[in-house]
mmCIF file of N, CA and C in Angstrom:
data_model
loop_
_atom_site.group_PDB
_atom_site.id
_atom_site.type_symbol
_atom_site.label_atom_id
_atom_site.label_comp_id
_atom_site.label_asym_id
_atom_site.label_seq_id
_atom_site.Cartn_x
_atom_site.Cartn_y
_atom_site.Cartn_z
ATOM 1 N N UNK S 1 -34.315 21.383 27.817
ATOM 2 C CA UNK S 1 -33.172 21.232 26.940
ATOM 3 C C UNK S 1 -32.165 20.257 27.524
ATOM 4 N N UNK S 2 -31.946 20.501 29.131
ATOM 5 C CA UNK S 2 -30.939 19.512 29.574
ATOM 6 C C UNK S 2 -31.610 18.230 29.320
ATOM 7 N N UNK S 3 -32.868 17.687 29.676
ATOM 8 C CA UNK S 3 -33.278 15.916 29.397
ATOM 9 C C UNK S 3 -32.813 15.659 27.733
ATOM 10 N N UNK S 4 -33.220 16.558 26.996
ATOM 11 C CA UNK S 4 -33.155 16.365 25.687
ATOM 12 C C UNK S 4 -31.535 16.145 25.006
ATOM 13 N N UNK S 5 -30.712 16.634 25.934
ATOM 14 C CA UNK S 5 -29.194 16.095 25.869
ATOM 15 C C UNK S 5 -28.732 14.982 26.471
ATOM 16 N N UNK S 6 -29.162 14.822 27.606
ATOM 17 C CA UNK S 6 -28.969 13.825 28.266
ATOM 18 C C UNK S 6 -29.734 12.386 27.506
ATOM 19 N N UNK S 7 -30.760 12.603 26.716
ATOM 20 C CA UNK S 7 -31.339 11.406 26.230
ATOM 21 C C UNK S 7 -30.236 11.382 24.747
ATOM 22 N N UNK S 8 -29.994 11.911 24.557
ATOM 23 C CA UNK S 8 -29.496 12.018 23.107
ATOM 24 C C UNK S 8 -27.692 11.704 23.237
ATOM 25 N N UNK S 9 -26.749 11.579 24.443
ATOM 26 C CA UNK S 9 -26.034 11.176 25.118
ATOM 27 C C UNK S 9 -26.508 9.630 25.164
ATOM 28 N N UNK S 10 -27.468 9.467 26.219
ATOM 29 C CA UNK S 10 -27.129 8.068 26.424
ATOM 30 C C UNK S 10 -27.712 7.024 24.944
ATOM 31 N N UNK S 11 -28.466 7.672 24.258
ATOM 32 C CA UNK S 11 -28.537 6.831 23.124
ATOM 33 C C UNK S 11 -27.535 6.888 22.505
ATOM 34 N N UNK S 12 -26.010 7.324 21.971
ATOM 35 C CA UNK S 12 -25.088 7.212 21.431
ATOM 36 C C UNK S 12 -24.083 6.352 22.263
ATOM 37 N N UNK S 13 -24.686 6.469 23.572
ATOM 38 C CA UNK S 13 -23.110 5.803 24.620
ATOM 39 C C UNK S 13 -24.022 4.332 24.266
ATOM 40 N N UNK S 14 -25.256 4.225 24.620
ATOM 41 C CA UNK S 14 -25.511 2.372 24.415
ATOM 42 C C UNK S 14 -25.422 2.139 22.695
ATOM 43 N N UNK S 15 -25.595 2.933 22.298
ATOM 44 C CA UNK S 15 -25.174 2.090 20.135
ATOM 45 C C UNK S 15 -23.694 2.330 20.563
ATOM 46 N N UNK S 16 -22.859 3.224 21.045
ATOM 47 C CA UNK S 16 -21.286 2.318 20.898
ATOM 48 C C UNK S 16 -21.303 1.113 21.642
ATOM 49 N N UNK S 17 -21.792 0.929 23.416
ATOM 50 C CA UNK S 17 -21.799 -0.257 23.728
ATOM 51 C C UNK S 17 -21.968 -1.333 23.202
ATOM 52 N N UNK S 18 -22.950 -1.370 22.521
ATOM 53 C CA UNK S 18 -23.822 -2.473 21.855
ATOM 54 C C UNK S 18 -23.486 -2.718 20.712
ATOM 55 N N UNK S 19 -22.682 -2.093 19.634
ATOM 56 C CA UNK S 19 -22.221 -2.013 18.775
ATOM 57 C C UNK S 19 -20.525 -3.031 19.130
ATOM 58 N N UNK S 20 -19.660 -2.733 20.203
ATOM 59 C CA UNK S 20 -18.682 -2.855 21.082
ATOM 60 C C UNK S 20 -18.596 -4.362 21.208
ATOM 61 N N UNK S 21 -19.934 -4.609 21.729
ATOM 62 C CA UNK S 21 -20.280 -5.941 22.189
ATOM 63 C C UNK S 21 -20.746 -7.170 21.282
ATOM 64 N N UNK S 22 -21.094 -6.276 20.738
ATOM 65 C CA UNK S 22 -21.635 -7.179 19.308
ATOM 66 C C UNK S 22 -20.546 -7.577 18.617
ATOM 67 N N UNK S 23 -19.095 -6.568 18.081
ATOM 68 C CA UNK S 23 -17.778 -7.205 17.902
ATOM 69 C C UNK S 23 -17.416 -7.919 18.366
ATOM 70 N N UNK S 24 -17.303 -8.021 19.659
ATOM 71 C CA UNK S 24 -16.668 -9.161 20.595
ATOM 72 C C UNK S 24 -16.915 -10.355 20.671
ATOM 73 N N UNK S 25 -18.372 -9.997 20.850
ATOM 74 C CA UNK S 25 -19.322 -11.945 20.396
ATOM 75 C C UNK S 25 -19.000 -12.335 19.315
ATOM 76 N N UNK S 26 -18.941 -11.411 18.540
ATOM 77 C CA UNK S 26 -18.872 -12.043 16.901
ATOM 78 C C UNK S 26 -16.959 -12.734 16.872
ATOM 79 N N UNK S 27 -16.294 -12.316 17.398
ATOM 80 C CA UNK S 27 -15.061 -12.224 17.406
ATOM 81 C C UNK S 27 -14.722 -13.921 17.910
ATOM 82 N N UNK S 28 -15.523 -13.755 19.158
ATOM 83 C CA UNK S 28 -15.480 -15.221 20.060
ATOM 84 C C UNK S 28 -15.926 -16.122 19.456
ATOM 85 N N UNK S 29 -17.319 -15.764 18.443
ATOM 86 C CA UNK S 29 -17.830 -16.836 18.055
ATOM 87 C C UNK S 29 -17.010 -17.270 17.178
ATOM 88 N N UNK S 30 -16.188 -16.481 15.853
ATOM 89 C CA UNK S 30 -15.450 -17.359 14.751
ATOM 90 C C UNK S 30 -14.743 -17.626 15.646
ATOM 91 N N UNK S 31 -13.820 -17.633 16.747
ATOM 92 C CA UNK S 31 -12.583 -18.604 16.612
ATOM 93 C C UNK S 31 -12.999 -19.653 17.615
ATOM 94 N N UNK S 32 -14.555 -19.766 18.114
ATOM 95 C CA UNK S 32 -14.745 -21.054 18.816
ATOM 96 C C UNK S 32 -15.344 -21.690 17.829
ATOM 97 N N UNK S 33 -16.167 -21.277 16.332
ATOM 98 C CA UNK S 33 -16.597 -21.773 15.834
ATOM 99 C C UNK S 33 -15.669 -22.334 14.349
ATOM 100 N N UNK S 34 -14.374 -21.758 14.834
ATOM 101 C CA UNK S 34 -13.329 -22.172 13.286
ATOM 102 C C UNK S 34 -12.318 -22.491 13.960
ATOM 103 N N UNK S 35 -12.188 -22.761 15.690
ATOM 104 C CA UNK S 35 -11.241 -23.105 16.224
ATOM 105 C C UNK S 35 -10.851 -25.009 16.145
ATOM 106 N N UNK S 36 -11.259 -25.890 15.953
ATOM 107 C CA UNK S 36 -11.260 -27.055 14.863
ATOM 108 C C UNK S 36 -10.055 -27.480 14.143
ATOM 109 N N UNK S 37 -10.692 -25.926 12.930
ATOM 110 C CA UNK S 37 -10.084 -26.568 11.430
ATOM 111 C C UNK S 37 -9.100 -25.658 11.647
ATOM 112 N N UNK S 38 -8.728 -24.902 12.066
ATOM 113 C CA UNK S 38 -7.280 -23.749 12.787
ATOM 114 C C UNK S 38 -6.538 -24.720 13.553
ATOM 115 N N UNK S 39 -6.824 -25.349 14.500
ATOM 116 C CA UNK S 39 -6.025 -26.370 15.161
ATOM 117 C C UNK S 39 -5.888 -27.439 14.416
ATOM 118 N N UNK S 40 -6.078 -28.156 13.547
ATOM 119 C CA UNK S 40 -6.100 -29.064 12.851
ATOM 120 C C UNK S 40 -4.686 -28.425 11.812
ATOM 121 N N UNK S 41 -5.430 -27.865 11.379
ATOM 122 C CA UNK S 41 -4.074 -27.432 10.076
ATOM 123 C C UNK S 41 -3.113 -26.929 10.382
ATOM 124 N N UNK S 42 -3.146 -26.217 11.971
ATOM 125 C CA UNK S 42 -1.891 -25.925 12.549
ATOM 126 C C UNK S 42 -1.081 -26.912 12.943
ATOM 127 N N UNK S 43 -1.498 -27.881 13.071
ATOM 128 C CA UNK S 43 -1.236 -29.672 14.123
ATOM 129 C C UNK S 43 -0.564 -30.114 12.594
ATOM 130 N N UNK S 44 -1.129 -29.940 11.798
ATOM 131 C CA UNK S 44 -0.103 -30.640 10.359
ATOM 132 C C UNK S 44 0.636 -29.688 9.874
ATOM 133 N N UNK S 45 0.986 -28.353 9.958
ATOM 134 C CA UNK S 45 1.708 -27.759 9.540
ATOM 135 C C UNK S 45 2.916 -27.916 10.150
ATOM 136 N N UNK S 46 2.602 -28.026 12.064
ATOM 137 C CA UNK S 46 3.725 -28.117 13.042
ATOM 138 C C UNK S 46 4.411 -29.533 12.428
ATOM 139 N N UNK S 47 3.812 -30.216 12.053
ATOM 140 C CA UNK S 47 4.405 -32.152 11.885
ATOM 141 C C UNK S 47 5.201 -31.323 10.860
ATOM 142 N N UNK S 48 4.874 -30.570 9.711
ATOM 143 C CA UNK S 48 5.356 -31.021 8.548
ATOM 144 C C UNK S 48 7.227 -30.107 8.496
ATOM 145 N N UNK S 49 6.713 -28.975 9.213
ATOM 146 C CA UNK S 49 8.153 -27.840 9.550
ATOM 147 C C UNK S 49 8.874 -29.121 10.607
ATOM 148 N N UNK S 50 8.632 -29.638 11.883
ATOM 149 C CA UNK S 50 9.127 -30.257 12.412
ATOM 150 C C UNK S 50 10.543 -31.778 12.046
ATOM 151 N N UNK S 51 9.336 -32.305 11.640
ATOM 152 C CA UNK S 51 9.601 -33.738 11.179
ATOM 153 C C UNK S 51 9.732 -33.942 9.423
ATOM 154 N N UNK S 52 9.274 -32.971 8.976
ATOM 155 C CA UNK S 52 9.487 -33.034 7.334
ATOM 156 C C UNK S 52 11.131 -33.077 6.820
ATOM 157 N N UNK S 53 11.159 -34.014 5.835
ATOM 158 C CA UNK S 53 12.435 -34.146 5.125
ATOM 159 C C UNK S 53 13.223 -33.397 4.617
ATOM 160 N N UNK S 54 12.184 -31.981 4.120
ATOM 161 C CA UNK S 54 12.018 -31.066 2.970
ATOM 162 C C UNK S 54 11.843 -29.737 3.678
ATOM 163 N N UNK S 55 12.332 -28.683 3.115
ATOM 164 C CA UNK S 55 11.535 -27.286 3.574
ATOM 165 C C UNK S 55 10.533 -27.029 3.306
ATOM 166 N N UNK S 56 9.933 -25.996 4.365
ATOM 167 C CA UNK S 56 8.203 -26.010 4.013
ATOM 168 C C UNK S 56 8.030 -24.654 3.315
ATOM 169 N N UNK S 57 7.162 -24.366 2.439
ATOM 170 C CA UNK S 57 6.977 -22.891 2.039
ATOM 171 C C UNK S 57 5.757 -22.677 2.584
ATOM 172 N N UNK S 58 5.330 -22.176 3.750
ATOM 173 C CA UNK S 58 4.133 -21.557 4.188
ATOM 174 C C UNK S 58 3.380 -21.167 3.221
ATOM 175 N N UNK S 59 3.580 -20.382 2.733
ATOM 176 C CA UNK S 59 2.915 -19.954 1.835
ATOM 177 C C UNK S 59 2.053 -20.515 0.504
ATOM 178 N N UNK S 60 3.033 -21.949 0.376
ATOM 179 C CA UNK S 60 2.284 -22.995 -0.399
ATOM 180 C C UNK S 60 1.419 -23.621 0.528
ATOM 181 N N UNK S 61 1.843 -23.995 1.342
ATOM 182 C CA UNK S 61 0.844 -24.874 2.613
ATOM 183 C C UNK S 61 -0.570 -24.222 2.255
ATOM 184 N N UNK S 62 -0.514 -22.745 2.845
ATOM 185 C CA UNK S 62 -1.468 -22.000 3.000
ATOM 186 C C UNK S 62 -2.733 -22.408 1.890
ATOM 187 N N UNK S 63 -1.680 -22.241 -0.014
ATOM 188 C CA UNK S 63 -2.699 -22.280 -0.910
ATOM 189 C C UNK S 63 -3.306 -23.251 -1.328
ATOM 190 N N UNK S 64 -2.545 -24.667 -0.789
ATOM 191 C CA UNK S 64 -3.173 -25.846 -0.864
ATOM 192 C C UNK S 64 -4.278 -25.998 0.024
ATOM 193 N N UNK S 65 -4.051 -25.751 1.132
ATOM 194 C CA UNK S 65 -4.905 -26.187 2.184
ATOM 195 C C UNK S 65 -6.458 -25.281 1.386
ATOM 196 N N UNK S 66 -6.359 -24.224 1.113
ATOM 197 C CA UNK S 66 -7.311 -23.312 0.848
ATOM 198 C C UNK S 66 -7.988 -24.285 -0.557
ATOM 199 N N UNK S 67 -7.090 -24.894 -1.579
ATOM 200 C CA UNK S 67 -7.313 -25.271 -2.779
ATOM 201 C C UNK S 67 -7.752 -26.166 -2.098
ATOM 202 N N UNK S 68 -7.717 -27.170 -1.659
ATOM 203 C CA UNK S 68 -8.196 -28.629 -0.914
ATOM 204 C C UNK S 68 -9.650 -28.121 -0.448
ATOM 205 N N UNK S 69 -10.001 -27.154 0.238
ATOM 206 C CA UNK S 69 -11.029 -27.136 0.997
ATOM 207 C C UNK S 69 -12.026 -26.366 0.148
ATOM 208 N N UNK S 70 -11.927 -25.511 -1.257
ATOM 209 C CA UNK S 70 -12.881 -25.535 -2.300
ATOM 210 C C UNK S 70 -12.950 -26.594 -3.042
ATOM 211 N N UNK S 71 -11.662 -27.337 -3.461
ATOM 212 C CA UNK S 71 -12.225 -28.994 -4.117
ATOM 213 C C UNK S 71 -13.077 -29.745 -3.747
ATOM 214 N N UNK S 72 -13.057 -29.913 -2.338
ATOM 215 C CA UNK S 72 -13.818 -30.631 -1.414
ATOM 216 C C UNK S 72 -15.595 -30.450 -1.599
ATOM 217 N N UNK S 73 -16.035 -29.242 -2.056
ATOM 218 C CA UNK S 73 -17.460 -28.803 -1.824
ATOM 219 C C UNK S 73 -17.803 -29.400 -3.402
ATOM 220 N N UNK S 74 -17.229 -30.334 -4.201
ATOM 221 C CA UNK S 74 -17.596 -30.379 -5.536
ATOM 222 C C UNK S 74 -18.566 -29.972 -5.948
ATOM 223 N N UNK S 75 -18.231 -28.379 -6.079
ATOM 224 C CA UNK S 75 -18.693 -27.240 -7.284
ATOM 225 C C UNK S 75 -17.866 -26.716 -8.173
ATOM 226 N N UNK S 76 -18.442 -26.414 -9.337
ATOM 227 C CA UNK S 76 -17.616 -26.205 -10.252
ATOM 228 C C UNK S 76 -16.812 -24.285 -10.134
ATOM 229 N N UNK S 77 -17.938 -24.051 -9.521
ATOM 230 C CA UNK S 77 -18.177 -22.501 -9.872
ATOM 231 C C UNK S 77 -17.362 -21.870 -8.301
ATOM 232 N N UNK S 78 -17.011 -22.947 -7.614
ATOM 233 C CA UNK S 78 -16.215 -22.655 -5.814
ATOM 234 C C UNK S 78 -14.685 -22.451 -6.295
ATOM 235 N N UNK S 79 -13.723 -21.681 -6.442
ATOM 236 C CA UNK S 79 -12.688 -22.065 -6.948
ATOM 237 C C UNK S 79 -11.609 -21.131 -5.834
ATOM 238 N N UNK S 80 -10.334 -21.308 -5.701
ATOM 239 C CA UNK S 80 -9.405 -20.868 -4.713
ATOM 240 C C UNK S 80 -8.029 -20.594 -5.512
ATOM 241 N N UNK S 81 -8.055 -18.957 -6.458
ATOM 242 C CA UNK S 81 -6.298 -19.095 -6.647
ATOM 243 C C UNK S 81 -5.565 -18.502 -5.763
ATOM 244 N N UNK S 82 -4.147 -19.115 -5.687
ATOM 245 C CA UNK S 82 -3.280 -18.191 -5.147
ATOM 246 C C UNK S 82 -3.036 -16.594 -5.981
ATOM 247 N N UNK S 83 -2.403 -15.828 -5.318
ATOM 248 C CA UNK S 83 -2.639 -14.610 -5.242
ATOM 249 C C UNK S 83 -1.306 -14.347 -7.520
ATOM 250 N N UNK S 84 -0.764 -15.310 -7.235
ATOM 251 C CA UNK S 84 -0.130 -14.470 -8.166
ATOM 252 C C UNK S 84 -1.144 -15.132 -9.729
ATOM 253 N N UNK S 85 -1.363 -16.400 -9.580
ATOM 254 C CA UNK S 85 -2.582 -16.697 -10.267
ATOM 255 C C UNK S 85 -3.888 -15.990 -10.378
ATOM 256 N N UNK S 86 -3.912 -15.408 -9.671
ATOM 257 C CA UNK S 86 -5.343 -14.268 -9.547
ATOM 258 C C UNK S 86 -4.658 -13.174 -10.225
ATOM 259 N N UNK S 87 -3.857 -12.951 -10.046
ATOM 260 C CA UNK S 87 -3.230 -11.417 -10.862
ATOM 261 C C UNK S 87 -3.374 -11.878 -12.274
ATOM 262 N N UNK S 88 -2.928 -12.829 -12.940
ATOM 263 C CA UNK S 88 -2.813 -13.178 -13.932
ATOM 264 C C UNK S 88 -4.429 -13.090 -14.884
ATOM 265 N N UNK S 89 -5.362 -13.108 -14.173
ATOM 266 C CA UNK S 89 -6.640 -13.514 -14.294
ATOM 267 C C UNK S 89 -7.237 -11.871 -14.402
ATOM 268 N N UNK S 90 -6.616 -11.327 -13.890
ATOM 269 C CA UNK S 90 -7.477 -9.859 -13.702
ATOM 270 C C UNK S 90 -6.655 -8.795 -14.601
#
């Protein structure tokens, strides 16, 4: 009875490990693999709050940048609303 706990223990402690670890990689991988276009749009957002003429609304930034980057894949059926445009829709 004791092996039969003890096996049934360590198979739950390695699926949390491994489960644990598997978050983490996955975690590392998007922001080395979206770390790029995150620095990029952060690098023009900083110019535009900085050095801009105008106030910035983050929040527009945000929905353009998002609208720009489904235009870009010219599909018809790829589309990006902002959130109060989506309400309107549903």
């Amino acid at each position: 009875m004791n092996k039969k706990k003890t096996y049934i223990i360590t198979v739950i402690v390695t699926a949390v490990v491994v489960c644990f670890l598997t978050n983490v990689w996955r975690d590392i991988s998007f922001v080395q693999n979206n770390g790029k276009i995150l620095s990029k749009l952060g690098q023009i957002a900083g110019y535009l709050k900085e050095d801009g003429l105008y106030a910035v609304d983050e929040e527009k930034l945000i929905d353009y940048a998002a609208l720009g980057m489904t235009l870009s894949v010219d599909d018809p059926y790829t589309n990006y609303y902002p959130k109060e445009q989506f309400e309107n829709y549903t």
